[in-house]
Amino acid sequence: MRLSFLEPLYKEAGPFASVYLDTSRDSAVEDPDSAIALRWRHLRDDLLAEGADPESIAAVAGTVGDDVRVPGRHGQALFTAHGKLVLQDELPRPPAQDTAHFGALPDTLPLIAQHAPEIVYLAVRVHYTGRHSTDAEGTVRIDTEAGTWPLTKVTPGDRLHMEVPVAEWQHLAERLGRQLETQARRRGAETLVLAGDTWARGILARRLPTHLRSRLATAEGGGRPEPGRALLEGQLDRLFSGRMAAHDRALLETFMARRAHDGACAEGLAATVAALQRGQVSALFLNNHPESPLRLWVGPEPGQLALTENDLRVYGVPTVREERADAALTRALVGTGAELVLVPEEQLRLREGVGVLLRYADAVRYGDEAQAA
């Protein structure tokens, strides 16, 4: 996953207020605005206890719950610095728990986890309820949406709607297939999800260009989407659950191949920190453990991170502090343009939960160097 969406945040100097809260407006909540206000009051108290300045608290307060256009279950992630809102993002699902943190580095990993797996896709719903014959009267209705999962849950993608007579469907399906292929290539879509009436969607599936047919996934159901939510949201949720984006999966396969042959990669916290200090990391792989106690020492710059305070002092870094390891690692990745891949532990358990793919390798392997240290 590329972390360019976090760049505006890390251009600011801390301290930061990082707030995650449930802002759902669904039928399960009788008075959602009052519920959101109550959640915010609890988080405001947490920020005050951590020493947040009044300006930062006011910046959050002015933004909490302003996502009234987003229906259903979701959340907000808000980040402020020096009384200014620096980054705001809608969360595809409510956070596991509402949290607020005030500190030198922003708490961005929960937001990154909500962006994953970032699968680029096309969704097509073909709606038809008439007789299954091109001689029948009636209309085939087609809805298409191009998006990135799961972000389209709260930020719908580019959507088109068309209606065609049943008698013209076979001919127009071929034209639609070519248009979908062009769109898929332009956006880098890895999957086309097709749902709706079995007969009508079958006509489209058989007329898809070969390139797109190999990426086709069919889904049952596909009723009219809720306004403001993703087309085929339920089907996409089931299809993409536990899946990695093709790009991230390719990076992980490269890491595993290099690890098997002592190639340009490293594993473990010490080796990862050493690689980030040198700017050698192209991608970092992380078993996400929100409860992890691991911490690192950091300086003002993204590449200034170390296992101990003395490790930074000897390099002449005047101002150092101890931070959560995931916060320090994320800042270093954004600062060096490296990617992050969240890896389920059941798929690959990494030493100390972290490993890196290197842009180049030194003569001394990182694992050996870390052990020698």
Coordinates of C-alpha atoms in Angstrom, one line a residue:
M1 CA 0.0 0.0 0.0
R2 CA 1.3 3.4 -0.9
L3 CA 1.0 5.9 1.9
S4 CA 0.9 9.1 -0.1
F5 CA -2.5 10.1 1.4
L6 CA -0.6 10.7 4.7
E7 CA 2.0 13.1 3.3
P8 CA 0.0 16.3 4.2
L9 CA -0.1 15.1 7.8
Y10 CA 3.7 14.5 8.1
K11 CA 4.5 17.8 6.6
E12 CA 3.3 19.4 9.8
A13 CA 5.3 19.6 13.0
G14 CA 3.7 18.0 16.1
P15 CA 2.3 17.6 18.6
F16 CA -0.8 16.0 17.1
A17 CA -4.2 15.1 18.3
S18 CA -5.4 11.8 16.7
V19 CA -9.1 11.0 17.1
Y20 CA -11.0 7.9 16.0
L21 CA -14.7 7.7 16.7
D22 CA -17.9 6.0 15.6
T23 CA -20.1 8.4 13.7
S24 CA -22.7 5.9 12.5
R25 CA -26.1 7.1 11.5
D26 CA -28.1 3.9 11.2
S27 CA -31.4 2.5 12.4
A28 CA -29.7 1.0 15.5
V29 CA -29.2 4.4 17.0
E30 CA -32.3 6.4 17.9
D31 CA -30.5 9.8 18.2
P32 CA -27.2 9.5 16.4
D33 CA -26.2 13.2 16.9
S34 CA -26.6 12.9 20.7
A35 CA -24.6 9.6 20.7
I36 CA -21.8 11.2 18.7
A37 CA -21.7 14.2 21.0
L38 CA -21.4 12.0 24.0
R39 CA -18.6 10.0 22.5
W40 CA -16.7 13.2 21.7
R41 CA -17.1 14.5 25.2
H42 CA -15.3 11.3 26.5
L43 CA -12.5 11.7 24.0
R44 CA -12.1 15.4 24.7
D45 CA -11.5 14.5 28.4
D46 CA -8.8 12.0 27.2
L47 CA -7.1 14.7 25.2
L48 CA -7.1 17.1 28.0
A49 CA -5.6 14.5 30.3
E50 CA -2.8 14.0 27.8
G51 CA -2.1 17.8 27.7
A52 CA -3.8 18.8 24.4
D53 CA -4.0 22.5 23.8
P54 CA -7.4 24.2 23.6
E55 CA -6.9 25.1 20.0
S56 CA -6.4 21.5 18.9
I57 CA -9.5 20.4 20.9
A58 CA -11.5 23.2 19.3
A59 CA -10.3 22.1 15.8
V60 CA -11.5 18.6 16.4
A61 CA -14.8 19.7 18.0
G62 CA -15.6 21.8 14.9
T63 CA -15.3 18.7 12.7
V64 CA -16.7 15.8 14.7
G65 CA -19.9 14.5 13.2
D66 CA -19.9 16.7 10.1
D67 CA -20.1 13.6 7.9
V68 CA -23.9 13.7 7.9
R69 CA -23.9 12.9 4.1
V70 CA -22.5 9.4 4.9
P71 CA -25.3 6.9 5.8
G72 CA -25.0 3.6 7.6
R73 CA -22.2 2.4 9.9
H74 CA -18.9 4.2 9.6
G75 CA -16.5 6.4 11.5
Q76 CA -14.2 9.4 11.4
A77 CA -10.5 9.8 11.7
L78 CA -9.3 13.3 12.6
F79 CA -5.8 14.8 13.0
T80 CA -4.9 18.3 14.2
A81 CA -1.6 20.1 14.8
H82 CA -1.3 23.5 16.5
G83 CA -5.0 24.2 16.4
K84 CA -5.4 23.3 12.7
L85 CA -7.2 20.3 11.1
V86 CA -4.5 18.6 9.1
L87 CA -6.2 15.4 7.9
Q88 CA -9.8 14.1 7.9
D89 CA -10.9 10.7 6.6
E90 CA -14.1 8.7 6.7
L91 CA -13.7 5.2 8.0
P92 CA -15.4 2.4 6.1
R93 CA -16.4 0.8 9.4
P94 CA -16.6 2.2 12.9
P95 CA -13.4 1.9 14.9
A96 CA -13.2 -1.1 17.3
Q97 CA -13.2 1.5 20.1
D98 CA -13.3 5.3 20.2
T99 CA -9.8 6.6 20.9
A100 CA -8.0 9.9 21.2
H101 CA -4.3 10.5 21.6
F102 CA -2.2 13.6 21.9
G103 CA 1.5 13.3 21.2
A104 CA 4.6 14.1 19.2
L105 CA 3.7 11.6 16.4
P106 CA 0.2 11.0 14.9
D107 CA -1.5 7.6 15.5
T108 CA -2.0 6.6 11.9
L109 CA -1.9 2.8 11.8
P110 CA -5.7 2.4 12.6
L111 CA -6.4 4.6 9.6
I112 CA -4.0 2.7 7.4
A113 CA -5.7 -0.6 8.5
Q114 CA -9.1 0.8 7.4
H115 CA -7.7 1.6 3.9
A116 CA -6.6 -2.0 3.4
P117 CA -6.7 -4.0 1.2
E118 CA -7.2 -1.1 -1.3
I119 CA -8.4 -3.4 -4.1
V120 CA -9.2 -1.5 -7.3
Y121 CA -12.3 -3.0 -8.9
L122 CA -15.3 -2.6 -11.3
A123 CA -18.8 -3.5 -10.1
V124 CA -21.6 -4.1 -12.6
R125 CA -25.3 -4.8 -11.7
V126 CA -27.6 -6.0 -14.4
H127 CA -31.2 -5.7 -13.5
Y128 CA -33.9 -7.4 -15.6
T129 CA -37.1 -9.1 -14.5
G130 CA -38.8 -10.0 -17.8
R131 CA -39.0 -13.1 -20.0
H132 CA -35.5 -14.6 -20.8
S133 CA -35.6 -13.9 -24.5
T134 CA -34.4 -11.1 -26.8
D135 CA -37.8 -11.2 -28.4
A136 CA -39.4 -10.0 -25.1
E137 CA -40.4 -6.5 -24.4
G138 CA -38.8 -4.7 -21.5
T139 CA -35.6 -3.0 -20.5
V140 CA -32.3 -4.1 -19.1
R141 CA -31.0 -1.7 -16.5
I142 CA -27.2 -1.5 -15.9
D143 CA -25.4 0.2 -13.1
T144 CA -21.6 0.3 -13.0
E145 CA -19.2 1.6 -10.5
A146 CA -15.4 1.9 -10.4
G147 CA -13.9 2.1 -7.0
T148 CA -11.3 1.1 -4.5
W149 CA -12.3 -1.3 -1.7
P150 CA -13.2 -0.7 1.0
L151 CA -13.1 3.1 0.7
T152 CA -16.1 3.1 -1.7
K153 CA -18.2 2.1 1.3
V154 CA -18.1 5.8 2.4
T155 CA -16.9 7.5 -0.8
P156 CA -18.7 6.0 -3.8
G157 CA -16.7 5.7 -7.0
D158 CA -17.5 6.8 -10.5
R159 CA -20.9 5.4 -11.3
L160 CA -22.9 5.1 -14.6
H161 CA -26.5 4.1 -15.2
M162 CA -28.0 3.0 -18.5
E163 CA -31.1 1.3 -19.8
V164 CA -31.4 -0.6 -23.0
P165 CA -34.3 -2.5 -24.7
V166 CA -34.0 -6.3 -24.3
A167 CA -33.9 -6.7 -28.1
E168 CA -30.7 -4.7 -28.3
W169 CA -29.0 -6.2 -25.2
Q170 CA -26.8 -8.8 -27.0
H171 CA -25.4 -6.2 -29.3
L172 CA -24.9 -3.5 -26.7
A173 CA -23.4 -6.0 -24.2
E174 CA -20.4 -6.4 -26.5
R175 CA -20.0 -2.7 -26.7
L176 CA -20.3 -2.3 -22.9
G177 CA -17.7 -5.1 -22.5
R178 CA -15.2 -3.1 -24.5
Q179 CA -15.9 0.0 -22.5
L180 CA -15.4 -1.8 -19.3
E181 CA -12.1 -3.2 -20.5
T182 CA -10.9 0.3 -21.3
Q183 CA -11.9 1.5 -17.9
A184 CA -10.3 -1.5 -16.2
R185 CA -7.0 -0.9 -17.9
R186 CA -7.0 2.8 -17.2
R187 CA -7.7 2.4 -13.5
G188 CA -5.7 -0.8 -13.0
A189 CA -8.7 -2.7 -11.8
E190 CA -7.8 -6.3 -10.8
T191 CA -11.4 -7.6 -10.5
L192 CA -14.7 -7.2 -12.3
V193 CA -17.7 -8.1 -10.1
L194 CA -20.9 -8.9 -12.0
A195 CA -24.3 -9.4 -10.3
G196 CA -27.9 -9.3 -11.2
D197 CA -30.3 -11.4 -13.3
T198 CA -28.5 -14.6 -14.3
W199 CA -29.7 -14.6 -17.9
A200 CA -28.9 -10.9 -18.6
R201 CA -25.5 -11.0 -16.9
G202 CA -24.6 -14.2 -18.7
I203 CA -25.0 -12.4 -22.0
L204 CA -22.6 -9.7 -20.8
A205 CA -20.1 -12.2 -19.4
R206 CA -19.8 -14.2 -22.6
R207 CA -19.1 -11.0 -24.6
L208 CA -16.4 -9.6 -22.3
P209 CA -12.9 -9.3 -23.9
T210 CA -10.5 -12.1 -22.9
H211 CA -8.4 -9.8 -20.7
L212 CA -11.5 -8.8 -18.6
R213 CA -13.1 -12.3 -18.6
S214 CA -10.0 -13.7 -16.8
R215 CA -10.7 -11.2 -13.9
L216 CA -14.4 -11.8 -13.7
A217 CA -16.2 -12.7 -10.4
T218 CA -19.9 -13.3 -10.4
A219 CA -22.1 -12.7 -7.3
E220 CA -25.6 -13.5 -6.4
G221 CA -28.1 -10.9 -5.5
G222 CA -27.4 -7.2 -6.1
G223 CA -30.4 -5.2 -5.1
R224 CA -30.7 -1.5 -5.5
P225 CA -27.8 0.2 -3.6
E226 CA -28.5 2.4 -0.6
P227 CA -27.9 6.1 -1.5
G228 CA -24.3 7.1 -0.6
R229 CA -23.1 3.5 -0.3
A230 CA -21.1 1.3 -2.6
L231 CA -22.8 -0.5 -5.5
L232 CA -22.9 -4.3 -4.5
E233 CA -21.5 -3.5 -1.1
G234 CA -22.6 -6.7 0.6
Q235 CA -21.3 -8.9 -2.3
L236 CA -18.0 -7.0 -2.3
D237 CA -17.6 -7.4 1.4
R238 CA -17.9 -11.2 1.2
L239 CA -15.7 -11.4 -1.9
F240 CA -12.9 -9.3 -0.6
S241 CA -12.9 -10.4 3.0
G242 CA -9.4 -11.5 4.0
R243 CA -8.0 -10.8 0.6
M244 CA -4.9 -8.8 -0.2
A245 CA -4.6 -6.5 -3.2
A246 CA -2.7 -8.1 -6.1
H247 CA 0.1 -5.5 -5.8
D248 CA 0.6 -6.2 -2.1
R249 CA 0.5 -9.9 -2.7
A250 CA 3.2 -9.7 -5.4
L251 CA 5.4 -7.7 -2.9
L252 CA 4.9 -10.3 -0.3
E253 CA 5.7 -13.2 -2.7
T254 CA 8.9 -11.3 -3.6
F255 CA 9.8 -10.9 0.1
M256 CA 9.2 -14.6 0.8
A257 CA 11.3 -15.7 -2.2
R258 CA 14.2 -13.4 -1.2
R259 CA 14.0 -14.6 2.4
A260 CA 14.3 -18.2 1.2
H261 CA 17.4 -17.5 -0.7
D262 CA 19.1 -14.9 1.6
G263 CA 18.2 -12.1 -0.8
A264 CA 17.7 -8.4 -0.4
C265 CA 15.3 -8.4 2.6
A266 CA 15.5 -8.3 6.4
E267 CA 13.3 -9.3 9.3
G268 CA 13.0 -8.3 12.9
L269 CA 12.8 -4.8 14.5
A270 CA 16.6 -4.1 14.7
A271 CA 17.2 -5.1 11.1
T272 CA 14.2 -3.1 9.9
V273 CA 15.3 0.1 11.8
A274 CA 18.9 -0.3 10.3
A275 CA 17.4 -0.5 6.8
L276 CA 15.1 2.5 7.4
Q277 CA 18.0 4.6 8.7
R278 CA 19.8 4.0 5.4
G279 CA 16.7 4.7 3.3
Q280 CA 17.0 1.2 1.8
V281 CA 13.4 0.0 2.4
S282 CA 11.1 -0.3 -0.6
A283 CA 8.3 -2.1 1.3
L284 CA 7.7 -2.9 4.9
F285 CA 5.6 -5.9 6.0
L286 CA 3.7 -5.7 9.3
N287 CA 1.7 -8.1 11.5
N288 CA -0.6 -5.5 12.9
H289 CA -0.7 -5.7 16.7
P290 CA -2.5 -2.6 18.1
E291 CA -1.6 -3.8 21.6
S292 CA 2.2 -4.2 20.8
P293 CA 4.4 -2.8 23.6
L294 CA 7.4 -2.3 21.2
R295 CA 8.8 1.3 21.3
L296 CA 11.5 3.2 19.4
W297 CA 13.5 6.3 20.0
V298 CA 13.0 9.0 17.4
G299 CA 14.4 12.4 16.4
P300 CA 12.8 15.3 14.4
E301 CA 13.4 13.7 11.0
P302 CA 11.6 10.6 9.6
G303 CA 14.9 8.6 9.2
Q304 CA 16.0 9.4 12.8
L305 CA 14.8 6.3 14.6
A306 CA 16.7 3.8 16.8
L307 CA 16.3 1.1 19.3
T308 CA 17.9 3.1 22.2
E309 CA 18.4 6.7 23.1
N310 CA 22.1 6.4 22.9
D311 CA 22.0 5.1 19.3
L312 CA 20.5 8.5 18.3
R313 CA 22.7 10.6 20.5
V314 CA 25.9 9.3 19.0
Y315 CA 24.7 10.5 15.6
G316 CA 24.4 14.0 17.0
V317 CA 20.6 14.1 17.2
P318 CA 19.9 16.7 19.9
T319 CA 16.2 16.2 20.6
V320 CA 15.1 12.6 21.0
R321 CA 12.0 10.9 22.5
E322 CA 10.5 7.5 22.9
E323 CA 7.4 6.6 20.8
R324 CA 5.3 3.6 19.8
A325 CA 7.2 1.5 17.3
D326 CA 4.3 1.5 14.7
A327 CA 4.1 5.3 14.8
A328 CA 7.8 5.7 14.3
L329 CA 7.9 3.1 11.5
T330 CA 5.0 4.7 9.7
R331 CA 6.5 8.2 9.7
A332 CA 9.8 6.7 8.4
L333 CA 7.9 4.9 5.5
V334 CA 6.1 8.1 4.4
G335 CA 9.3 10.1 4.7
T336 CA 11.3 7.7 2.5
G337 CA 8.5 6.9 0.0
A338 CA 8.4 3.2 1.0
E339 CA 5.2 1.1 0.9
L340 CA 3.4 -0.8 3.8
V341 CA 1.8 -4.2 3.5
L342 CA -0.3 -5.4 6.4
V343 CA 0.1 -9.2 6.6
P344 CA -2.3 -11.4 8.6
E345 CA -0.3 -13.4 11.1
E346 CA -1.9 -16.7 10.0
Q347 CA -0.6 -16.1 6.5
L348 CA 3.0 -15.2 7.5
R349 CA 4.3 -14.7 11.1
L350 CA 7.2 -12.2 10.9
R351 CA 10.0 -12.0 13.5
E352 CA 8.9 -9.4 16.0
G353 CA 6.0 -8.7 13.6
V354 CA 8.0 -6.9 11.0
G355 CA 10.1 -7.4 7.8
V356 CA 11.3 -5.3 4.9
L357 CA 12.0 -5.6 1.2
L358 CA 15.2 -3.7 0.4
R359 CA 16.0 -1.5 -2.6
Y360 CA 19.5 -2.9 -2.5
A361 CA 21.6 -5.1 -0.1
D362 CA 24.8 -4.3 1.7
A363 CA 27.7 -6.7 1.7
V364 CA 26.8 -7.5 5.3
R365 CA 23.3 -9.0 5.6
Y366 CA 21.0 -7.1 8.0
G367 CA 20.2 -10.2 10.0
D368 CA 23.9 -10.8 10.7
E369 CA 24.5 -7.1 11.4
A370 CA 21.6 -6.9 13.9
Q371 CA 22.8 -10.0 15.7
A372 CA 26.3 -8.7 15.9
A373 CA 25.1 -5.4 17.4

